[in-house]
Structures are given as structure tokens and as C-alpha cells.
mmCIF file of C-alpha atoms and ligand atoms in Angstrom:
data_model
loop_
_atom_site.group_PDB
_atom_site.id
_atom_site.type_symbol
_atom_site.label_atom_id
_atom_site.label_comp_id
_atom_site.label_asym_id
_atom_site.label_seq_id
_atom_site.Cartn_x
_atom_site.Cartn_y
_atom_site.Cartn_z
ATOM 1 C CA MET N 1 2.863 108.900 93.874
ATOM 2 C CA GLY N 2 6.217 108.763 95.565
ATOM 3 C CA GLN N 3 9.246 110.973 95.102
ATOM 4 C CA LEU N 4 10.837 108.731 92.464
ATOM 5 C CA GLN N 5 7.668 108.703 90.390
ATOM 6 C CA ASP N 6 7.356 112.498 90.678
ATOM 7 C CA THR N 7 10.869 112.837 89.296
ATOM 8 C CA VAL N 8 10.121 110.402 86.469
ATOM 9 C CA GLN N 9 7.016 112.361 85.573
ATOM 10 C CA ALA N 10 8.924 115.672 85.513
ATOM 11 C CA LEU N 11 11.679 114.204 83.317
ATOM 12 C CA LEU N 12 9.266 112.649 80.827
ATOM 13 C CA ALA N 13 6.954 115.703 80.639
ATOM 14 C CA GLU N 14 5.159 115.690 77.309
ATOM 15 C CA ASN N 15 6.877 118.457 75.369
ATOM 16 C CA LYS N 16 10.371 118.131 76.805
ATOM 17 C CA GLY N 17 13.542 116.050 76.779
ATOM 18 C CA LEU N 18 16.870 115.707 78.558
ATOM 19 C CA LEU N 19 20.317 117.073 77.840
ATOM 20 C CA ALA N 20 23.225 114.729 78.460
ATOM 21 C CA ALA N 21 25.993 117.155 79.486
ATOM 22 C CA ASP N 22 27.894 114.511 81.407
ATOM 23 C CA GLU N 23 30.885 113.967 79.168
ATOM 24 C CA SER N 24 33.896 113.118 81.307
ATOM 25 C CA SER N 25 36.709 115.679 81.191
ATOM 26 C CA LYS N 26 38.548 113.224 78.922
ATOM 27 C CA SER N 27 35.635 113.053 76.447
ATOM 28 C CA ALA N 28 35.182 116.826 76.601
ATOM 29 C CA GLN N 29 38.885 117.182 75.834
ATOM 30 C CA LYS N 30 38.511 115.067 72.663
ATOM 31 C CA ARG N 31 35.556 117.109 71.448
ATOM 32 C CA PHE N 32 37.170 120.465 72.257
ATOM 33 C CA ASP N 33 40.501 119.374 70.714
ATOM 34 C CA ALA N 34 38.745 118.496 67.465
ATOM 35 C CA LEU N 35 37.549 122.105 67.263
ATOM 36 C CA GLY N 36 40.728 123.720 68.570
ATOM 37 C CA ILE N 37 39.002 124.899 71.777
ATOM 38 C CA PRO N 38 41.253 124.992 74.869
ATOM 39 C CA CYS N 39 39.939 122.450 77.401
ATOM 40 C CA THR N 40 40.217 123.580 81.031
ATOM 41 C CA ASP N 41 37.809 123.384 83.948
ATOM 42 C CA GLU N 42 36.913 127.011 83.203
ATOM 43 C CA THR N 43 36.212 126.512 79.474
ATOM 44 C CA ARG N 44 34.174 123.414 80.285
ATOM 45 C CA ARG N 45 32.226 125.515 82.832
ATOM 46 C CA GLN N 46 31.632 128.265 80.292
ATOM 47 C CA TYR N 47 30.482 125.732 77.726
ATOM 48 C CA ARG N 48 27.998 124.002 80.054
ATOM 49 C CA GLN N 49 26.776 127.399 81.255
ATOM 50 C CA MET N 50 26.164 128.432 77.648
ATOM 51 C CA LEU N 51 23.908 125.401 77.145
ATOM 52 C CA MET N 52 21.998 125.611 80.412
ATOM 53 C CA THR N 53 21.311 129.326 80.245
ATOM 54 C CA ALA N 54 20.050 129.315 76.648
ATOM 55 C CA PRO N 55 17.085 131.707 76.804
ATOM 56 C CA GLY N 56 13.729 129.896 76.932
ATOM 57 C CA ILE N 57 15.267 126.402 77.020
ATOM 58 C CA GLU N 58 13.167 125.456 80.079
ATOM 59 C CA GLU N 59 10.156 125.164 77.785
ATOM 60 C CA TYR N 60 11.738 122.107 76.118
ATOM 61 C CA LEU N 61 14.273 120.858 78.648
ATOM 62 C CA SER N 62 13.209 118.636 81.549
ATOM 63 C CA GLY N 63 16.555 117.529 82.952
ATOM 64 C CA VAL N 64 20.318 117.870 82.570
ATOM 65 C CA ILE N 65 22.799 115.087 83.304
ATOM 66 C CA PHE N 66 25.992 116.452 84.849
ATOM 67 C CA TYR N 67 29.458 115.048 85.341
ATOM 68 C CA ASP N 68 31.020 115.140 88.836
ATOM 69 C CA GLU N 69 33.010 118.259 87.963
ATOM 70 C CA THR N 70 30.005 120.062 86.492
ATOM 71 C CA ILE N 71 27.538 119.483 89.330
ATOM 72 C CA ARG N 72 30.001 121.395 91.545
ATOM 73 C CA GLN N 73 30.343 124.362 89.156
ATOM 74 C CA ALA N 74 28.392 127.615 89.153
ATOM 75 C CA THR N 75 27.167 130.301 86.763
ATOM 76 C CA ASP N 76 29.108 133.573 86.391
ATOM 77 C CA ASP N 77 27.096 135.111 89.244
ATOM 78 C CA GLY N 78 28.003 132.237 91.589
ATOM 79 C CA THR N 79 24.721 130.297 91.462
ATOM 80 C CA PRO N 80 25.544 126.575 91.647
ATOM 81 C CA PHE N 81 24.486 124.876 88.392
ATOM 82 C CA PRO N 82 21.979 122.542 90.117
ATOM 83 C CA GLN N 83 20.261 125.479 91.854
ATOM 84 C CA TYR N 84 20.195 127.430 88.598
ATOM 85 C CA LEU N 85 18.404 124.542 86.899
ATOM 86 C CA GLN N 86 15.969 124.075 89.786
ATOM 87 C CA SER N 87 15.030 127.762 89.553
ATOM 88 C CA LYS N 88 13.986 127.069 85.934
ATOM 89 C CA GLY N 89 12.029 123.903 86.825
ATOM 90 C CA ILE N 90 14.703 121.667 85.239
ATOM 91 C CA VAL N 91 15.772 118.564 87.175
ATOM 92 C CA PRO N 92 19.535 118.167 87.836
ATOM 93 C CA GLY N 93 21.019 114.700 87.336
ATOM 94 C CA ILE N 94 24.418 113.073 87.618
ATOM 95 C CA LYS N 95 26.394 110.418 85.779
ATOM 96 C CA VAL N 96 27.754 108.141 88.495
ATOM 97 C CA ASP N 97 29.513 105.357 86.636
ATOM 98 C CA LYS N 98 33.276 105.595 86.466
ATOM 99 C CA GLY N 99 33.594 104.562 82.861
ATOM 100 C CA LEU N 100 34.518 101.455 80.914
ATOM 101 C CA VAL N 101 37.480 99.126 81.331
ATOM 102 C CA ASP N 102 38.353 96.001 79.343
ATOM 103 C CA LEU N 103 36.534 92.888 80.535
ATOM 104 C CA ASP N 104 39.182 90.259 81.217
ATOM 105 C CA ASN N 105 38.805 87.090 79.135
ATOM 106 C CA PHE N 106 36.381 88.841 76.746
ATOM 107 C CA THR N 107 38.388 90.407 73.937
ATOM 108 C CA GLY N 108 36.855 93.613 72.662
ATOM 109 C CA GLU N 109 34.241 93.848 75.419
ATOM 110 C CA THR N 110 34.080 96.181 78.407
ATOM 111 C CA ILE N 111 32.656 96.389 81.900
ATOM 112 C CA THR N 112 31.493 99.580 83.565
ATOM 113 C CA GLU N 113 33.034 100.389 86.944
ATOM 114 C CA GLY N 114 31.822 102.553 89.809
ATOM 115 C CA LEU N 115 29.860 100.547 92.401
ATOM 116 C CA ASP N 116 32.362 100.802 95.256
ATOM 117 C CA GLY N 117 31.425 103.679 97.551
ATOM 118 C CA LEU N 118 28.433 104.534 95.368
ATOM 119 C CA ALA N 119 25.894 104.726 98.205
ATOM 120 C CA GLU N 120 27.977 107.438 99.828
ATOM 121 C CA ARG N 121 28.521 109.332 96.584
ATOM 122 C CA LEU N 122 24.775 109.247 95.904
ATOM 123 C CA ARG N 123 24.082 110.772 99.310
ATOM 124 C CA GLU N 124 26.400 113.658 98.466
ATOM 125 C CA TYR N 125 24.914 114.121 94.988
ATOM 126 C CA TYR N 126 21.430 114.212 96.523
ATOM 127 C CA GLU N 127 22.633 116.989 98.861
ATOM 128 C CA LEU N 128 24.012 118.838 95.834
ATOM 129 C CA GLY N 129 20.557 118.648 94.219
ATOM 130 C CA ALA N 130 20.670 115.584 91.953
ATOM 131 C CA ARG N 131 17.349 113.742 91.695
ATOM 132 C CA PHE N 132 18.285 111.294 88.971
ATOM 133 C CA ALA N 133 21.417 109.468 87.881
ATOM 134 C CA LYS N 134 22.843 107.699 84.861
ATOM 135 C CA TRP N 135 24.937 104.553 84.454
ATOM 136 C CA ARG N 136 26.110 103.508 80.993
ATOM 137 C CA ALA N 137 27.374 100.174 79.747
ATOM 138 C CA ALA N 138 28.491 99.770 76.136
ATOM 139 C CA PHE N 139 28.024 96.751 73.884
ATOM 140 C CA SER N 140 29.778 96.365 70.563
ATOM 141 C CA ILE N 141 28.077 94.077 68.101
ATOM 142 C CA SER N 142 29.908 91.513 65.985
ATOM 143 C CA ASP N 143 29.509 87.850 65.075
ATOM 144 C CA ALA N 144 30.999 86.967 68.467
ATOM 145 C CA THR N 145 29.586 89.760 70.647
ATOM 146 C CA PRO N 146 27.848 90.682 72.860
ATOM 147 C CA THR N 147 28.711 87.554 74.850
ATOM 148 C CA GLN N 148 26.549 86.232 77.659
ATOM 149 C CA GLY N 149 29.513 86.942 79.954
ATOM 150 C CA SER N 150 29.647 90.654 79.214
ATOM 151 C CA MET N 151 25.875 90.994 79.250
ATOM 152 C CA HIS N 152 25.566 89.317 82.645
ATOM 153 C CA ALA N 153 28.490 91.196 84.186
ATOM 154 C CA ASN N 154 27.265 94.587 82.977
ATOM 155 C CA LEU N 155 23.580 94.149 83.633
ATOM 156 C CA HIS N 156 24.014 92.715 87.128
ATOM 157 C CA THR N 157 26.138 95.750 87.929
ATOM 158 C CA MET N 158 23.583 98.080 86.407
ATOM 159 C CA ALA N 159 20.741 96.569 88.442
ATOM 160 C CA ARG N 160 22.763 96.915 91.645
ATOM 161 C CA TYR N 161 23.403 100.580 90.776
ATOM 162 C CA ALA N 162 19.659 101.055 90.290
ATOM 163 C CA THR N 163 18.875 99.712 93.770
ATOM 164 C CA LEU N 164 21.419 102.045 95.364
ATOM 165 C CA CYS N 165 19.926 105.030 93.532
ATOM 166 C CA GLN N 166 16.378 104.256 94.594
ATOM 167 C CA SER N 167 17.449 103.833 98.235
ATOM 168 C CA ALA N 168 18.959 107.323 97.999
ATOM 169 C CA GLY N 169 15.773 108.901 96.566
ATOM 170 C CA ILE N 170 17.375 109.180 93.121
ATOM 171 C CA VAL N 171 15.804 107.896 89.888
ATOM 172 C CA PRO N 172 18.192 105.562 88.063
ATOM 173 C CA ILE N 173 18.595 105.866 84.322
ATOM 174 C CA VAL N 174 19.899 102.508 83.137
ATOM 175 C CA GLU N 175 21.734 102.810 79.829
ATOM 176 C CA PRO N 176 22.923 99.688 78.027
ATOM 177 C CA GLU N 177 24.181 101.352 74.835
ATOM 178 C CA VAL N 178 24.403 99.254 71.685
ATOM 179 C CA LEU N 179 27.238 100.950 69.837
ATOM 180 C CA TYR N 180 26.107 102.272 66.477
ATOM 181 C CA ASP N 181 29.661 102.363 65.247
ATOM 182 C CA GLY N 182 29.715 98.661 64.249
ATOM 183 C CA PRO N 183 29.203 96.290 61.307
ATOM 184 C CA GLN N 184 25.737 95.046 62.366
ATOM 185 C CA ASP N 185 22.856 95.076 59.916
ATOM 186 C CA LEU N 186 19.387 96.096 61.016
ATOM 187 C CA SER N 187 18.259 92.606 61.995
ATOM 188 C CA LYS N 188 21.417 91.976 64.024
ATOM 189 C CA ALA N 189 20.932 95.344 65.773
ATOM 190 C CA HIS N 190 17.334 94.333 66.493
ATOM 191 C CA GLU N 191 18.311 90.969 67.910
ATOM 192 C CA ALA N 192 21.173 92.305 70.055
ATOM 193 C CA THR N 193 19.185 95.245 71.459
ATOM 194 C CA GLU N 194 16.271 92.978 72.308
ATOM 195 C CA SER N 195 18.458 90.402 74.111
ATOM 196 C CA ILE N 196 20.233 93.101 76.095
ATOM 197 C CA LEU N 197 17.051 94.903 77.136
ATOM 198 C CA LYS N 198 15.306 91.666 78.072
ATOM 199 C CA LEU N 199 18.195 90.602 80.276
ATOM 200 C CA LEU N 200 18.345 94.091 81.787
ATOM 201 C CA VAL N 201 14.679 93.900 82.791
ATOM 202 C CA GLN N 202 15.196 90.409 84.200
ATOM 203 C CA MET N 203 18.082 91.723 86.343
ATOM 204 C CA LEU N 204 16.152 94.793 87.492
ATOM 205 C CA LYS N 205 13.325 92.536 88.627
ATOM 206 C CA ALA N 206 15.728 90.101 90.287
ATOM 207 C CA TYR N 207 17.212 92.993 92.282
ATOM 208 C CA ARG N 208 13.687 94.238 93.190
ATOM 209 C CA VAL N 209 14.067 97.578 91.463
ATOM 210 C CA ASP N 210 10.824 99.568 91.401
ATOM 211 C CA LEU N 211 10.390 99.849 87.637
ATOM 212 C CA SER N 212 7.958 102.764 87.943
ATOM 213 C CA GLY N 213 10.809 104.797 89.478
ATOM 214 C CA CYS N 214 13.341 103.820 86.818
ATOM 215 C CA ILE N 215 14.083 105.017 83.254
ATOM 216 C CA VAL N 216 15.662 102.979 80.452
ATOM 217 C CA LYS N 217 18.036 104.837 78.155
ATOM 218 C CA THR N 218 18.528 102.945 74.927
ATOM 219 C CA SER N 219 19.965 103.154 71.454
ATOM 220 C CA MET N 220 17.515 103.334 68.594
ATOM 221 C CA VAL N 221 17.603 100.168 66.495
ATOM 222 C CA LEU N 222 19.462 100.859 63.255
ATOM 223 C CA ALA N 223 22.117 99.300 61.049
ATOM 224 C CA GLY N 224 25.661 100.038 62.251
ATOM 225 C CA LYS N 225 27.841 102.615 60.524
ATOM 226 C CA GLN N 226 30.337 100.055 59.247
ATOM 227 C CA SER N 227 27.601 97.971 57.594
ATOM 228 C CA GLY N 228 27.337 100.517 54.798
ATOM 229 C CA ALA N 229 23.524 100.342 55.082
ATOM 230 C CA THR N 230 21.322 103.286 55.983
ATOM 231 C CA SER N 231 18.158 102.563 57.933
ATOM 232 C CA SER N 232 15.221 104.808 57.000
ATOM 233 C CA PRO N 233 13.307 106.581 59.783
ATOM 234 C CA ASP N 234 10.383 104.233 59.154
ATOM 235 C CA GLU N 235 12.597 101.171 59.559
ATOM 236 C CA VAL N 236 14.169 102.624 62.700
ATOM 237 C CA ALA N 237 10.762 103.377 64.217
ATOM 238 C CA GLU N 238 9.384 99.955 63.325
ATOM 239 C CA HIS N 239 12.310 97.960 64.729
ATOM 240 C CA THR N 240 12.836 100.164 67.759
ATOM 241 C CA LEU N 241 9.216 100.013 68.831
ATOM 242 C CA VAL N 242 8.934 96.251 68.255
ATOM 243 C CA VAL N 243 12.020 95.706 70.420
ATOM 244 C CA LEU N 244 10.844 98.059 73.154
ATOM 245 C CA ASN N 245 7.371 96.540 73.266
ATOM 246 C CA GLU N 246 8.885 93.045 73.461
ATOM 247 C CA ALA N 247 11.396 93.893 76.162
ATOM 248 C CA ILE N 248 10.125 96.713 78.365
ATOM 249 C CA PRO N 249 7.193 96.144 80.740
ATOM 250 C CA ALA N 250 4.431 98.728 80.741
ATOM 251 C CA THR N 251 5.263 99.494 84.379
ATOM 252 C CA MET N 252 8.644 101.044 83.453
ATOM 253 C CA GLY N 253 8.707 104.761 84.285
ATOM 254 C CA GLY N 254 9.908 105.816 80.861
ATOM 255 C CA VAL N 255 12.214 105.308 77.909
ATOM 256 C CA VAL N 256 14.763 107.833 76.615
ATOM 257 C CA PHE N 257 17.055 107.635 73.605
ATOM 258 C CA LEU N 258 20.726 108.384 73.215
ATOM 259 C CA SER N 259 21.855 109.684 69.833
ATOM 260 C CA GLY N 260 25.008 107.554 69.639
ATOM 261 C CA GLY N 261 26.792 109.377 66.838
ATOM 262 C CA GLN N 262 23.809 109.858 64.536
ATOM 263 C CA THR N 263 23.770 113.302 62.919
ATOM 264 C CA PRO N 264 21.389 115.817 64.520
ATOM 265 C CA GLU N 265 19.023 115.532 61.536
ATOM 266 C CA GLN N 266 19.102 111.723 61.572
ATOM 267 C CA ALA N 267 18.425 111.510 65.321
ATOM 268 C CA ARG N 268 15.616 114.054 65.060
ATOM 269 C CA ASP N 269 14.013 112.400 62.026
ATOM 270 C CA ASN N 270 14.190 108.953 63.611
ATOM 271 C CA LEU N 271 12.666 110.355 66.801
ATOM 272 C CA GLN N 272 9.944 111.985 64.729
ATOM 273 C CA ALA N 273 9.147 108.638 63.053
ATOM 274 C CA ILE N 274 8.959 107.001 66.488
ATOM 275 C CA GLY N 275 6.815 109.823 67.885
ATOM 276 C CA SER N 276 4.481 109.650 64.880
ATOM 277 C CA ARG N 277 3.516 106.099 65.770
ATOM 278 C CA GLY N 278 1.450 107.335 68.670
ATOM 279 C CA LYS N 279 1.122 106.375 72.282
ATOM 280 C CA GLN N 280 3.280 103.596 73.704
ATOM 281 C CA PRO N 281 2.988 101.859 77.106
ATOM 282 C CA TRP N 282 5.616 104.264 78.563
ATOM 283 C CA PRO N 283 6.405 107.901 77.836
ATOM 284 C CA ILE N 284 9.347 108.248 75.426
ATOM 285 C CA THR N 285 11.713 111.173 74.980
ATOM 286 C CA PHE N 286 15.314 112.020 74.073
ATOM 287 C CA SER N 287 18.416 112.298 76.224
ATOM 288 C CA PHE N 288 20.896 113.375 73.579
ATOM 289 C CA SER N 289 24.399 114.691 73.879
ATOM 290 C CA ARG N 290 26.026 114.930 70.446
ATOM 291 C CA ALA N 291 22.830 115.346 68.394
ATOM 292 C CA VAL N 292 21.940 118.573 70.218
ATOM 293 C CA GLN N 293 25.414 119.748 71.167
ATOM 294 C CA ASP N 294 27.746 119.284 68.220
ATOM 295 C CA PRO N 295 26.545 122.181 66.026
ATOM 296 C CA ALA N 296 26.260 124.443 69.104
ATOM 297 C CA MET N 297 29.766 123.580 70.281
ATOM 298 C CA LYS N 298 31.132 124.322 66.834
ATOM 299 C CA ALA N 299 29.344 127.669 66.693
ATOM 300 C CA TRP N 300 30.524 128.585 70.205
ATOM 301 C CA ALA N 301 34.175 127.700 69.471
ATOM 302 C CA GLY N 302 35.192 128.822 72.961
ATOM 303 C CA LYS N 303 34.464 132.514 72.309
ATOM 304 C CA SER N 304 32.166 134.653 74.431
ATOM 305 C CA GLU N 305 31.046 136.685 71.406
ATOM 306 C CA ASN N 306 29.556 133.458 69.934
ATOM 307 C CA VAL N 307 27.482 132.519 72.995
ATOM 308 C CA ALA N 308 24.175 134.016 71.799
ATOM 309 C CA ASN N 309 24.361 132.344 68.388
ATOM 310 C CA ALA N 310 25.404 128.996 69.860
ATOM 311 C CA GLN N 311 22.512 129.187 72.357
ATOM 312 C CA LYS N 312 20.085 129.851 69.527
ATOM 313 C CA ILE N 313 21.352 126.785 67.664
ATOM 314 C CA TYR N 314 21.139 124.623 70.790
ATOM 315 C CA PHE N 315 17.635 125.945 71.539
ATOM 316 C CA GLU N 316 16.370 125.168 68.023
ATOM 317 C CA LEU N 317 17.840 121.655 68.046
ATOM 318 C CA THR N 318 16.261 120.903 71.428
ATOM 319 C CA LYS N 319 12.918 122.383 70.385
ATOM 320 C CA ALA N 320 12.935 120.283 67.210
ATOM 321 C CA CYS N 321 13.569 117.109 69.219
ATOM 322 C CA ALA N 322 10.855 118.039 71.724
ATOM 323 C CA GLU N 323 8.428 118.373 68.809
ATOM 324 C CA ALA N 324 9.744 115.220 67.133
ATOM 325 C CA ARG N 325 9.120 113.059 70.186
ATOM 326 C CA GLN N 326 5.441 113.887 69.755
ATOM 327 C CA GLY N 327 5.594 113.367 65.973
ATOM 328 C CA LYS N 328 5.016 117.094 65.559
ATOM 329 C CA PHE N 329 8.268 118.365 64.068
ATOM 330 C CA LYS N 330 7.798 120.213 60.798
ATOM 331 C CA ALA N 331 10.831 121.108 58.715
ATOM 332 C CA ASN N 332 11.121 124.572 57.225
ATOM 333 C CA GLU N 333 9.012 126.351 59.792
ATOM 334 C CA SER N 334 10.678 129.341 61.373
ATOM 335 C CA GLY N 335 13.234 127.587 63.465
ATOM 336 C CA SER N 336 13.953 124.727 61.080
ATOM 337 C CA THR N 337 17.211 123.511 62.509
ATOM 338 C CA ASP N 338 18.726 122.409 59.220
ATOM 339 C CA ASN N 339 19.775 125.947 58.362
ATOM 340 C CA PHE N 340 21.487 126.306 61.703
ATOM 341 C CA VAL N 341 23.094 122.904 61.470
ATOM 342 C CA SER N 342 24.522 123.300 58.005
ATOM 343 C CA ALA N 343 25.555 126.899 58.657
ATOM 344 C CA SER N 344 27.407 125.870 61.768
ATOM 345 C CA GLN N 345 28.999 122.836 60.146
ATOM 346 C CA ASP N 346 30.351 124.908 57.312
ATOM 347 C CA SER N 347 31.845 127.520 59.572
HETATM 348 P P1 13P G 1 24.869 110.748 72.724
HETATM 349 O O1 13P G 1 23.504 111.322 72.479
HETATM 350 O O2 13P G 1 25.991 111.561 72.149
HETATM 351 O O3 13P G 1 24.939 109.283 72.361
HETATM 352 O O4 13P G 1 25.114 110.792 74.272
HETATM 353 C C1 13P G 1 24.107 110.386 75.132
HETATM 354 C C2 13P G 1 24.670 109.753 76.320
HETATM 355 O O5 13P G 1 24.316 110.091 77.416
HETATM 356 C C3 13P G 1 25.656 108.664 76.124
HETATM 357 O O6 13P G 1 25.942 108.065 77.351
#
């Protein structure tokens, strides 16, 4: 096995998942503002440190995706974050896209920027310790979207990003997110996710990406929030696994899910339903941000005296997801996260 495959194997290790801690400073600002937490480079550092240093988290955490600011930060004792993670056997990663801008001529659709100078940036990130990267494109679903234009523009770009990563010894995570925040029903979500993933794979092959050294990060397939419908975990598992099996070749290194604004319980229960369906052609795990962070961020509230409690909440949420990916999560055991989640949401 080569270096890329070793990294894939470490990230997809059976009882673990990834933390997406790569919110841009602008996104972090929105989330901190909503909770009245001052947002500075120092409070963002303290927050990310709180997550990464949660006692025992290495048992369930395989990798952490950083933002450019965060990969350069250090723990209180001066240990750079990437080195801290490596010392715990957790793989450091980096979000390298530069975010979304409007796609001209395609109202309501976006294109992800960040290819210019990327080879050089990847070399620096590798030096800093990153062994995998993430690039996200976002697709909103409506009667008129996603268009072929936005799919082609975004997925060509994503495939090019993947080649640059692999040349730099870095595993690319390719993330074409289908936004959950839309009016789509379950069958429309199914159809859109399948078309996007199929075109993504076609582009990756066209650009000669080594699929075994690549990870797909996808939305679960579920009815959009504005549709008014709620998809049951069984429906989510059924549709998600049909789409993945249709679109993703068995040679792909792995599949990870984003949570996309689902509640922590919803994301966990859907993951559990997916995990319960047994072995798939590729290992599957989670790479959540909001579904493991929101209750912990609320409990932390920017105060050092809350760190231990917030870490406990984050630990339990991550542990639950690590069990769920194997179909092994059991509610109401010691460590049932629902108590933590509702306690923290009420506070
Ligand atoms: P969410 O789990 O909050 O969707 O974030 C995951 C992610 O990395 C989005 O790019």
C-alpha cells in the first residue's frame, strides 16, 4: 500500500470518524455570535483546543479537518495543533478551498474557488503536517437546479483539486454537498445526489485520480427542510445506500458523511440505520461539524470553567457516532448523548 492508501485506512478505521473543525473565521463568527461568544483568533483557538484535547477522544477520532488559521495554532503549552494530534494518532487535515462565489449566468448557483496557487499551498500544508484535504462544492436543489453548467464547473474543479492533492502526498476528500436546506422531496434528493456523484466519479476518472487514495464526502439522502417532510432513518439508509452503490465504484477509498444541519440525534440515528445495513463496498464513517459540535459549543460558551463539561458532551456525541457507523449505538446506555444534548440546548 502507498502513503495515500495508508492515510485512507487510518481515517476510515473501524470504530472512528472525523471532526470537521474547518469553519472559516466568517462561519465561526456566525456560530459564536449566535451564542454571544466573542469571536477572536484566541477564542477560536481555545474552542478548537477544547475539542481536540477532549480526554480519550483519540479512541473515536481518526482525523480533524482544520482551517488555514487553525493548522497554524498551538495548544496552551505551545504544541502546534497538528503535532498534538499526531501524538494521539489522529491525522491532521486541511480545508483548502477558498469558499463559494456566485456562478455567473446561473442564478442561485455557486462555484467553489481556490485552485490558483494550490500546488504551492499543499506543499506548505504537508510541511505543517496535513495528510488529507477537503474541498467543498454546494448544490441547492430546486425545479431548475442543479444545472449541468454548475455541476460541470464544480466537479471539473474538484477533480483538478484531487489531482493536485495526490501529487502532494495528500488524500483528497471531495465534497459535493447537496444542501439539505431546500424544498426537495426524498425522490428529488435521491435523483440529484445520484447525478452529482456519478458526474463526480466520471470527472475523477477523466483526471486520472487514484480512487483508492481518495474519499468522497457526501450528504445523506433525505427530504429537504423546506419540503415539510421528515425522512425516517430507514428511508434515509435505503436511499443513501442505493445512491452510493449506484454511483461510487468499489475501488473508492472511502465514504464519509456531512451532517448538513441535521440535529445531532437525527444525524446519529440516520448513521446508525446506515451502519445497521452491514458491509458496503467501501468503509463508511462520519465527518461531522455541527452534529458533534453544536451542543458542545453551547455548553462551552467561551468560558474556561465550562471546558470539562463541553469536552464530555463532545466526547459522548463522537462516541455515539462512532458506534452508530457500525450499527452499534444503543440509546440510554451510560453515555446516551440525548441527556447531554437536551441539557445543553436548554441551558
Ligand atoms: P456539517 O456536518 O455541519 O455539515 O459540516 C461538515 C462539513 O465539513 C461541511 O463542509
